[in-house]
Short mmCIF file of C-alpha atoms in Angstrom, two decimals:
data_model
loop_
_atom_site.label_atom_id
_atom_site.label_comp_id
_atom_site.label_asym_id
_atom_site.label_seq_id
_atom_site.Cartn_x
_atom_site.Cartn_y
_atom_site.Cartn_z
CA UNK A 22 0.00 0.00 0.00
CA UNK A 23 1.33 3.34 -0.99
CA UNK A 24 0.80 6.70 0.11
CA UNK A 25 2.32 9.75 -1.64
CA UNK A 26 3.97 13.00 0.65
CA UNK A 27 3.42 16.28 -0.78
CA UNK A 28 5.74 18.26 1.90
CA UNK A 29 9.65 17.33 2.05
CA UNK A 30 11.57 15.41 4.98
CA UNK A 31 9.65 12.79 6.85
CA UNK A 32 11.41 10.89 8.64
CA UNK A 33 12.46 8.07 11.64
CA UNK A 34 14.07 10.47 13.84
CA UNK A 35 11.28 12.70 13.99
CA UNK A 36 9.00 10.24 16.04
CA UNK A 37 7.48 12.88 19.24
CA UNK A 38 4.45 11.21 21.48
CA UNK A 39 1.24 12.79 21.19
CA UNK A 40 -0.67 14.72 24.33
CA UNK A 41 -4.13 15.92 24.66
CA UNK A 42 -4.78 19.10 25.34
CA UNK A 43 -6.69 18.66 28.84
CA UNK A 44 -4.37 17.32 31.75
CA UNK A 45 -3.89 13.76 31.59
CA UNK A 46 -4.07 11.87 34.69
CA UNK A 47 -0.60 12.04 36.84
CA UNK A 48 2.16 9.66 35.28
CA UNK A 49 5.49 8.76 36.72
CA UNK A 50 7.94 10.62 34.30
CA UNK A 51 11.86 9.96 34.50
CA UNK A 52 14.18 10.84 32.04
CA UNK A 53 18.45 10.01 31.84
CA UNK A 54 21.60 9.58 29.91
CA UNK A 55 22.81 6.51 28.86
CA UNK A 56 23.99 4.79 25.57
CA UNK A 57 25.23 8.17 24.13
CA UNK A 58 21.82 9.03 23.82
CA UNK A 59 18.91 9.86 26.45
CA UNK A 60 16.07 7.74 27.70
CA UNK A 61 12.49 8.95 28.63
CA UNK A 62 9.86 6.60 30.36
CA UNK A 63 6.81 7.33 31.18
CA UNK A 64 4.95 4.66 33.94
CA UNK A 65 0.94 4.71 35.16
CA UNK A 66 2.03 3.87 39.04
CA UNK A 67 0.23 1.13 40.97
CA UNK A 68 0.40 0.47 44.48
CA UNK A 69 3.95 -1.71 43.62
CA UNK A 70 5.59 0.70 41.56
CA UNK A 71 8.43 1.79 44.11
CA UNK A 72 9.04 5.82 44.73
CA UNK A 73 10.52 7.50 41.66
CA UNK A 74 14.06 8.09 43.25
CA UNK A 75 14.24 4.28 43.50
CA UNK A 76 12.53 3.49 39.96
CA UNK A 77 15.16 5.87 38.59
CA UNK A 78 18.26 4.27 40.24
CA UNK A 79 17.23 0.87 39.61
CA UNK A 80 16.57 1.60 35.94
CA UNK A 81 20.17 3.70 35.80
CA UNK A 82 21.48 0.28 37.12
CA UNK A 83 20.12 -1.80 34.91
CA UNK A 84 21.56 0.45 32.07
CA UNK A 85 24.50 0.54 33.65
CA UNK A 86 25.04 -3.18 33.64
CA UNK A 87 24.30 -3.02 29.64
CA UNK A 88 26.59 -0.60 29.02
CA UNK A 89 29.02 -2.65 31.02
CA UNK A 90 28.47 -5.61 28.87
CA UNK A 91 28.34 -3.94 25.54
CA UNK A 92 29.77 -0.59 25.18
CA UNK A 93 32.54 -0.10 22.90
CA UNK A 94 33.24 2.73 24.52
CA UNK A 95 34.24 1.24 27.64
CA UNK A 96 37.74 -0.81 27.35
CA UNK A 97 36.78 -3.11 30.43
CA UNK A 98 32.95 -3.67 29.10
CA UNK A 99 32.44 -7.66 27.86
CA UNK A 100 32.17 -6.47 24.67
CA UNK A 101 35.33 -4.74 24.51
CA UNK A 102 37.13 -7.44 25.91
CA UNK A 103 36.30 -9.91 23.33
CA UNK A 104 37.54 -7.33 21.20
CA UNK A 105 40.98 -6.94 22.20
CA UNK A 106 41.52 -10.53 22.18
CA UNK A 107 44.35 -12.17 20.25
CA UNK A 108 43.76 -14.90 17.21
CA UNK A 109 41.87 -18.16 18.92
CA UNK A 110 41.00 -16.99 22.36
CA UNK A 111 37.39 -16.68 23.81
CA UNK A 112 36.26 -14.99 26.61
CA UNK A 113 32.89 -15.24 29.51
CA UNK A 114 30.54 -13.43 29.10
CA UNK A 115 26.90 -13.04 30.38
CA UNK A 116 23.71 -14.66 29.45
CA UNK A 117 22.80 -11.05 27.82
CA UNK A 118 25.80 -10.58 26.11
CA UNK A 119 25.00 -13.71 24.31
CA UNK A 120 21.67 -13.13 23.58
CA UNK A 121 22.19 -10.06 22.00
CA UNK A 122 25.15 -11.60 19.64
CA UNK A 123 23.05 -14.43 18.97
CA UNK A 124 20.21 -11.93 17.87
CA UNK A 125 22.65 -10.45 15.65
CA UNK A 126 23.86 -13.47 13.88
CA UNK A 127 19.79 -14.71 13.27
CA UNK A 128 19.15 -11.38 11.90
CA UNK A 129 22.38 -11.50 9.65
CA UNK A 130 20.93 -15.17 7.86
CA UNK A 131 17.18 -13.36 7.94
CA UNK A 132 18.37 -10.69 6.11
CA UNK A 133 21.21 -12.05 3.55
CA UNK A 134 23.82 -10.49 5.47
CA UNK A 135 22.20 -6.81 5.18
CA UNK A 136 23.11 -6.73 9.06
CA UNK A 137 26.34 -7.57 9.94
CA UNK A 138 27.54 -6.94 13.86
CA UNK A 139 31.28 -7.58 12.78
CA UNK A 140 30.77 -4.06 10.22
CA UNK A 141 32.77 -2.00 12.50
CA UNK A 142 36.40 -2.00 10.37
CA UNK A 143 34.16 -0.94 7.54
CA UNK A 144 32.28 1.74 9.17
CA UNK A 145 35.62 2.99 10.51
CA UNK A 146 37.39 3.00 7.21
CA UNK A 147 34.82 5.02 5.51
CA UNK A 148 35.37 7.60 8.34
CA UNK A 149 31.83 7.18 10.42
CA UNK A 150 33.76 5.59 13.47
CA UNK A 151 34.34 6.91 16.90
CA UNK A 152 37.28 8.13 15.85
CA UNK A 153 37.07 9.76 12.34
CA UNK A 154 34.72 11.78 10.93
CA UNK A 155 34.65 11.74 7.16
CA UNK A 156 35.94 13.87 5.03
CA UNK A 157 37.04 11.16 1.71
CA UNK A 158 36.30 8.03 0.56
CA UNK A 159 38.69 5.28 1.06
CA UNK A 160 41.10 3.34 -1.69
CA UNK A 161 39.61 0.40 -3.05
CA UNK A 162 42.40 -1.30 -1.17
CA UNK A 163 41.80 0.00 2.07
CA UNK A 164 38.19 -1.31 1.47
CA UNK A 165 39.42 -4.30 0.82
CA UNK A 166 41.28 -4.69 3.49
CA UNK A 167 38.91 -3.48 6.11
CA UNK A 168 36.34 -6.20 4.38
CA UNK A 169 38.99 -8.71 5.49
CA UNK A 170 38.73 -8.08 9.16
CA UNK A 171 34.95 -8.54 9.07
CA UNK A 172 33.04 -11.83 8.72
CA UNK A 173 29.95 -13.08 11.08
CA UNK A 174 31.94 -16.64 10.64
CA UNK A 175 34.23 -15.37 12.55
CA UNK A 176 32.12 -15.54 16.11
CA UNK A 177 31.40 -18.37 17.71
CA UNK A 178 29.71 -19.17 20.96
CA UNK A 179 30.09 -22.37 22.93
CA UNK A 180 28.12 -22.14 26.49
CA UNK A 181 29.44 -18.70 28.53
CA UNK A 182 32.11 -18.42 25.95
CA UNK A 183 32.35 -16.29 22.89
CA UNK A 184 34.95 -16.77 20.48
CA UNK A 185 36.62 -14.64 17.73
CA UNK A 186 38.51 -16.63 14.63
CA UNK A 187 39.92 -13.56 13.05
CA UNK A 188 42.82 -11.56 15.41
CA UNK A 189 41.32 -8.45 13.81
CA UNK A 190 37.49 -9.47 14.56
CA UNK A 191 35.89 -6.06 15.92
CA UNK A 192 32.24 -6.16 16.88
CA UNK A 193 29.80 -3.92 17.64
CA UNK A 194 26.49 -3.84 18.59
CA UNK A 195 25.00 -0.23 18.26
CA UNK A 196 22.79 -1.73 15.50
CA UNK A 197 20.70 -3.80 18.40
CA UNK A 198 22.09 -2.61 21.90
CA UNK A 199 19.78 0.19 21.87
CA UNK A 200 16.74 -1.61 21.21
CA UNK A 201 17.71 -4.40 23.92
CA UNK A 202 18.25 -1.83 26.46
CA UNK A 203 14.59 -0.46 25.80
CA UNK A 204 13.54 -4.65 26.74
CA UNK A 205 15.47 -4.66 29.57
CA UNK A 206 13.55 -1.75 30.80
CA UNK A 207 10.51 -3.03 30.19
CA UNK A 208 11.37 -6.51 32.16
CA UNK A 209 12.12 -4.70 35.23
CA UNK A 210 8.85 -2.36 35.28
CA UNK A 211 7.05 -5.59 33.83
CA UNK A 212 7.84 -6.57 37.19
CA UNK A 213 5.50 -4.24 39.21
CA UNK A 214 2.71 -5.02 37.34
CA UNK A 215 1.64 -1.21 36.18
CA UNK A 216 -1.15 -0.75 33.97
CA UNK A 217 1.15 0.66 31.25
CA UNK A 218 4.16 2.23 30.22
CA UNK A 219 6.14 3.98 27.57
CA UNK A 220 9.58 3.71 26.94
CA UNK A 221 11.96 5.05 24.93
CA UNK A 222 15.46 5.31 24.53
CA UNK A 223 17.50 7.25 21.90
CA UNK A 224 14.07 7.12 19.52
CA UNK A 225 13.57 3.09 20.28
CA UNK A 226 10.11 2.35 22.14
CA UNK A 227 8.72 -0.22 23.84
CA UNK A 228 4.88 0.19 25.14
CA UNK A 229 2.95 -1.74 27.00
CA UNK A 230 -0.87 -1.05 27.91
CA UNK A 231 -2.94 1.63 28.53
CA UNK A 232 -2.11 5.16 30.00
CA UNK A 233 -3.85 5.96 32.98
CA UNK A 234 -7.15 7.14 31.79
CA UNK A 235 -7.57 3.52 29.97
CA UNK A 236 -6.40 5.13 26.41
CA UNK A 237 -4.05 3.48 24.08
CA UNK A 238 -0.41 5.30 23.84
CA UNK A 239 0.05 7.02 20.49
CA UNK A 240 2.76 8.16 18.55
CA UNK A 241 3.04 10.34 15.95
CA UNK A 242 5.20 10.32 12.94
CA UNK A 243 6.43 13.85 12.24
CA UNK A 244 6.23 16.07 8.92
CA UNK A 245 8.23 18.73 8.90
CA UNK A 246 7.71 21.94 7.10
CA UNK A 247 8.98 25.74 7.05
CA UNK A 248 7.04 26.61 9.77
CA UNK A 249 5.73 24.42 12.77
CA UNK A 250 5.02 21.20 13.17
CA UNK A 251 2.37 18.64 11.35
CA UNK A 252 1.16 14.74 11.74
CA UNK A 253 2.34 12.19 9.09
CA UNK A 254 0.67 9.04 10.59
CA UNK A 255 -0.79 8.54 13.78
CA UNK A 256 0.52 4.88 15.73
CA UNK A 257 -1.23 2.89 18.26
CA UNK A 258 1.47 -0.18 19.16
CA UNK A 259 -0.28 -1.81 21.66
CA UNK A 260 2.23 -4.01 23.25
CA UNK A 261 5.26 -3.47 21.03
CA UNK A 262 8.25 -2.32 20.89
CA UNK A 263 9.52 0.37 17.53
CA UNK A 264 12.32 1.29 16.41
CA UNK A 265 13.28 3.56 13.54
CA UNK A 266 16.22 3.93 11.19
CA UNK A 267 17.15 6.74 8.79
CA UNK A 268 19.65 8.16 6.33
CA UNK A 269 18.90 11.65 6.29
CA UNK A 270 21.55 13.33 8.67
CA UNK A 271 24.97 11.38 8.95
CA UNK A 272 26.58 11.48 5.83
CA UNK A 273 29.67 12.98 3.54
CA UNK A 274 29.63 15.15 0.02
CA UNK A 275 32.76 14.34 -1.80
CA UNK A 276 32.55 16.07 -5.25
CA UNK A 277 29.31 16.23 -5.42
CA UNK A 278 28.22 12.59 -4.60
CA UNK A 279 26.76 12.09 -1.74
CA UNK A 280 28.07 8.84 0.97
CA UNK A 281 25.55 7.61 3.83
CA UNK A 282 26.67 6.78 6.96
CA UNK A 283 25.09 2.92 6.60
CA UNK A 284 27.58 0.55 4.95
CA UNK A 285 26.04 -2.42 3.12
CA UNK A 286 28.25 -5.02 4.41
CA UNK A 287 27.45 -6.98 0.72
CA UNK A 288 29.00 -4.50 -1.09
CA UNK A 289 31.27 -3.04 1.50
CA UNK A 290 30.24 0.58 0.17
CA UNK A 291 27.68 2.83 1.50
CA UNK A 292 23.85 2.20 0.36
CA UNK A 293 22.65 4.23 -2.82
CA UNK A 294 19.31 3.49 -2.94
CA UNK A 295 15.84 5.53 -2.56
CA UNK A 296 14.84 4.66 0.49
CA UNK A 297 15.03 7.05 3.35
CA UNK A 298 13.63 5.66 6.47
CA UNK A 299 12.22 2.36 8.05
CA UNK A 300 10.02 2.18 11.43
CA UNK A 301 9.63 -1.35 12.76
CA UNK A 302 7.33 -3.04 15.07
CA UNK A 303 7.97 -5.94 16.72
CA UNK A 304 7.65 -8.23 20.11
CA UNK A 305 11.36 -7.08 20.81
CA UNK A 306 12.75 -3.70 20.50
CA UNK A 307 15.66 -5.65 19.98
CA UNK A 308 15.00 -7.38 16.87
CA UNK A 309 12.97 -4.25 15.92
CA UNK A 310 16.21 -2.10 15.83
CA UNK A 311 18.29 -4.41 14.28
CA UNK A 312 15.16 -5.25 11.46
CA UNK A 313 15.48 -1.19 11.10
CA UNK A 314 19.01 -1.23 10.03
CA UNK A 315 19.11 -3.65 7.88
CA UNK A 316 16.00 -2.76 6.16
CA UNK A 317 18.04 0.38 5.73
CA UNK A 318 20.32 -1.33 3.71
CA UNK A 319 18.27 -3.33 1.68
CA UNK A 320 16.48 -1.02 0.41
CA UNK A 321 12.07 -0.68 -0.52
CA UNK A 322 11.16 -4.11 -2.58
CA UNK A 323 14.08 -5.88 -0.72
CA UNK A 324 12.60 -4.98 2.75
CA UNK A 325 8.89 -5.14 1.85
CA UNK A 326 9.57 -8.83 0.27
CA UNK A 327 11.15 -10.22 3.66
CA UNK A 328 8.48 -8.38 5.52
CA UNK A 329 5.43 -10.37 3.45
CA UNK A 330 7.42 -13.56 3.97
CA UNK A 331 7.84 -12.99 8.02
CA UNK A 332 4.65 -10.97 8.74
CA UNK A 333 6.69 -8.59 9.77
CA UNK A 334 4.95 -4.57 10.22
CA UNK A 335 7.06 -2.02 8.44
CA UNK A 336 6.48 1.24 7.31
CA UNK A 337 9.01 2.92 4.61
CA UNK A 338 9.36 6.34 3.54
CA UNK A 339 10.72 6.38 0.07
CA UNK A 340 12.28 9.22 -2.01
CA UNK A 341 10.95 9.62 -5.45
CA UNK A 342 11.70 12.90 -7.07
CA UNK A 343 9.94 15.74 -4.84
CA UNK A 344 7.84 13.60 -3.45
CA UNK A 345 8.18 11.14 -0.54
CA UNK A 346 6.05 7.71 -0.62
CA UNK A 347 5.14 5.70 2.29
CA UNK A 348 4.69 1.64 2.04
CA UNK A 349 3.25 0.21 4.51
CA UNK A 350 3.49 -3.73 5.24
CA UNK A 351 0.04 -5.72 5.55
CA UNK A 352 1.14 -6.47 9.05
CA UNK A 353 1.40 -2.67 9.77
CA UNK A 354 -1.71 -1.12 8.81
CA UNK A 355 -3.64 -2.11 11.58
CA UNK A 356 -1.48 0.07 13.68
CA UNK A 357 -1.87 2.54 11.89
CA UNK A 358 -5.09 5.00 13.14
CA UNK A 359 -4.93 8.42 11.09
CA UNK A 360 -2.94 9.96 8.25
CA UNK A 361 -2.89 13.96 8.27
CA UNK A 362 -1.46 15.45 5.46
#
């Protein structure tokens, strides 16, 4: 199903929650830093919701102990550990660590290899790392040689122990972290039993049931214009989690070409297509997030096949011309509950 956009940008980034004009019934509200990013959550409290100071400090812990496990920003995390290690050598790690690298290598055979969690030498080389920002593409030999270093083969897991066949293996897991931090989250408040919840963390959402006055949470997909702001679609997720993924900001101009900041670790060059943003809903905000990014990278018919073949619910803003066009998945449309235009 196709819908054309007459106005320009629309896309993943811009996701803001909708509010009703009279005052809602009280909601727990905390907001933090973590992940390089913020997090905003939004609770209906119950009789076992603890205060807020302790809701907040538990959730910073829990975060905490993600970060800890699979920052790459942190030379002691698990993550970075594993990293570091010479040719042949494994290292323990925890049960999440695990699950998340699992995760990554079923979504690398869902998708054909359009996610890849061993990218990073890649995304390095063509200057979007931690460490470089771009300014030129790189040799085809420095491609090539980055390309070497990657390789999902290269991982394997036996018990507590994750193992790296390649001395140069470097993995990262920005592509799903996020989105697992936004389930961890919901575990622990799933734990006090509230009547529903929104959270969100660096644009990834996971919501579960009603807000307080027994209305569905909704979230609106933004279209910008000159002046103010205006509604694209209008999202009711029930209990889901979203995430969203976009190539519309972090990129390079190098004589007049333009290079995205999302490698397709096929090709080992950055994606050319159309397509210029993918929102996700699934169980997991996990899989969501890492279903966002590699929908990224494969592009409109690619990502709308795989979605008819898994039932998956997409939505994909697509560039053509002026315009923008938005696809939606058959699994999606119930979700969604207006279009403004």
């Amino acid at each position: 199903m196709k819908k054309t956009l007459s106005n320009w940008l629309v896309l993943v980034g811009l996701a803001f929650f909708i509010s009703a004009c009279a005052k809602a019934p009280e909601v727990v509200s905390l907001s933090g830093s973590t992940m390089g990013t913020t997090y905003n959550i939004k609770v209906v409290p119950n009789d076992k919701l603890p205060q807020s100071q302790l809701l907040q400090a538990e959730i910073d812990l829990a975060l905490e102990r993600v970060n800890d496990q699979m920052s790459t920003y942190r030379p002691n995390s698990e993550l970075s550990r594993f990293n570091q290690l010479p040719l042949e050598q494994g290292v323990q790690v925890s049960d999440d660590t695990i699950t998340v690298i699992r995760e990554g290598m079923r979504l690398y055979d869902l998708t054909g290899g359009a996610l890849d969690i061993t990218l990073g030498p890649l995304v390095n080389i063509w200057g979007f790392g931690p460490d470089k920002r771009p300014t030129h593409s790189p040799t085809e030999a420095e491609i090539a040689e980055a390309k070497s270093r990657t390789g999902i083969h290269n991982i394997s897991i036996e018990g507590n122990r994750l193992y790296k066949h390649n001395a140069h293996l470097y993995v990262d897991l920005s592509s799903i972290a996020k989105g697992y931090g936004v389930d961890v989250i919901a575990a622990l408040l799933d734990k006090y039993q509230p009547q529903g919840y929104l959270v969100e963390i660096g644009g990834e959402l996971r919501i579960k049931g009603t807000k307080a006055d027994g209305s569905a949470w909704r979230i609106a997909v933004e279209k910008p214009q000159a002046e103010g702001r205006a509604v694209s679609q209008v999202i009711e997720p029930g209990n889901m989690g979203m995430a969203t993924s976009g190539d519309y900001r972090n990129y390079f101009e190098e004589d007049g070409k333009r290079f995205s900041h999302l490698i397709d670790p096929r090709t080992a060059f950055p994606i050319q297509h159309t397509l210029a943003s993918v929102t996700v809903l699934h169980p997991s905000c996990m899989t969501a997030d890492g279903l966002a990014t590699a929908m990224m990278v494969l592009g409109t018919e690619a990502s709308l096949d795989l979605a008819k073949q898994h039932g998956l619910a997409i939505m994909l803003i697509e560039k053509q011309g002026e315009e923008f066009v938005v696809h939606y998945s058959d699994a999606f449309l119930p979700f969604v509950k207006s279009t403004q235009e």
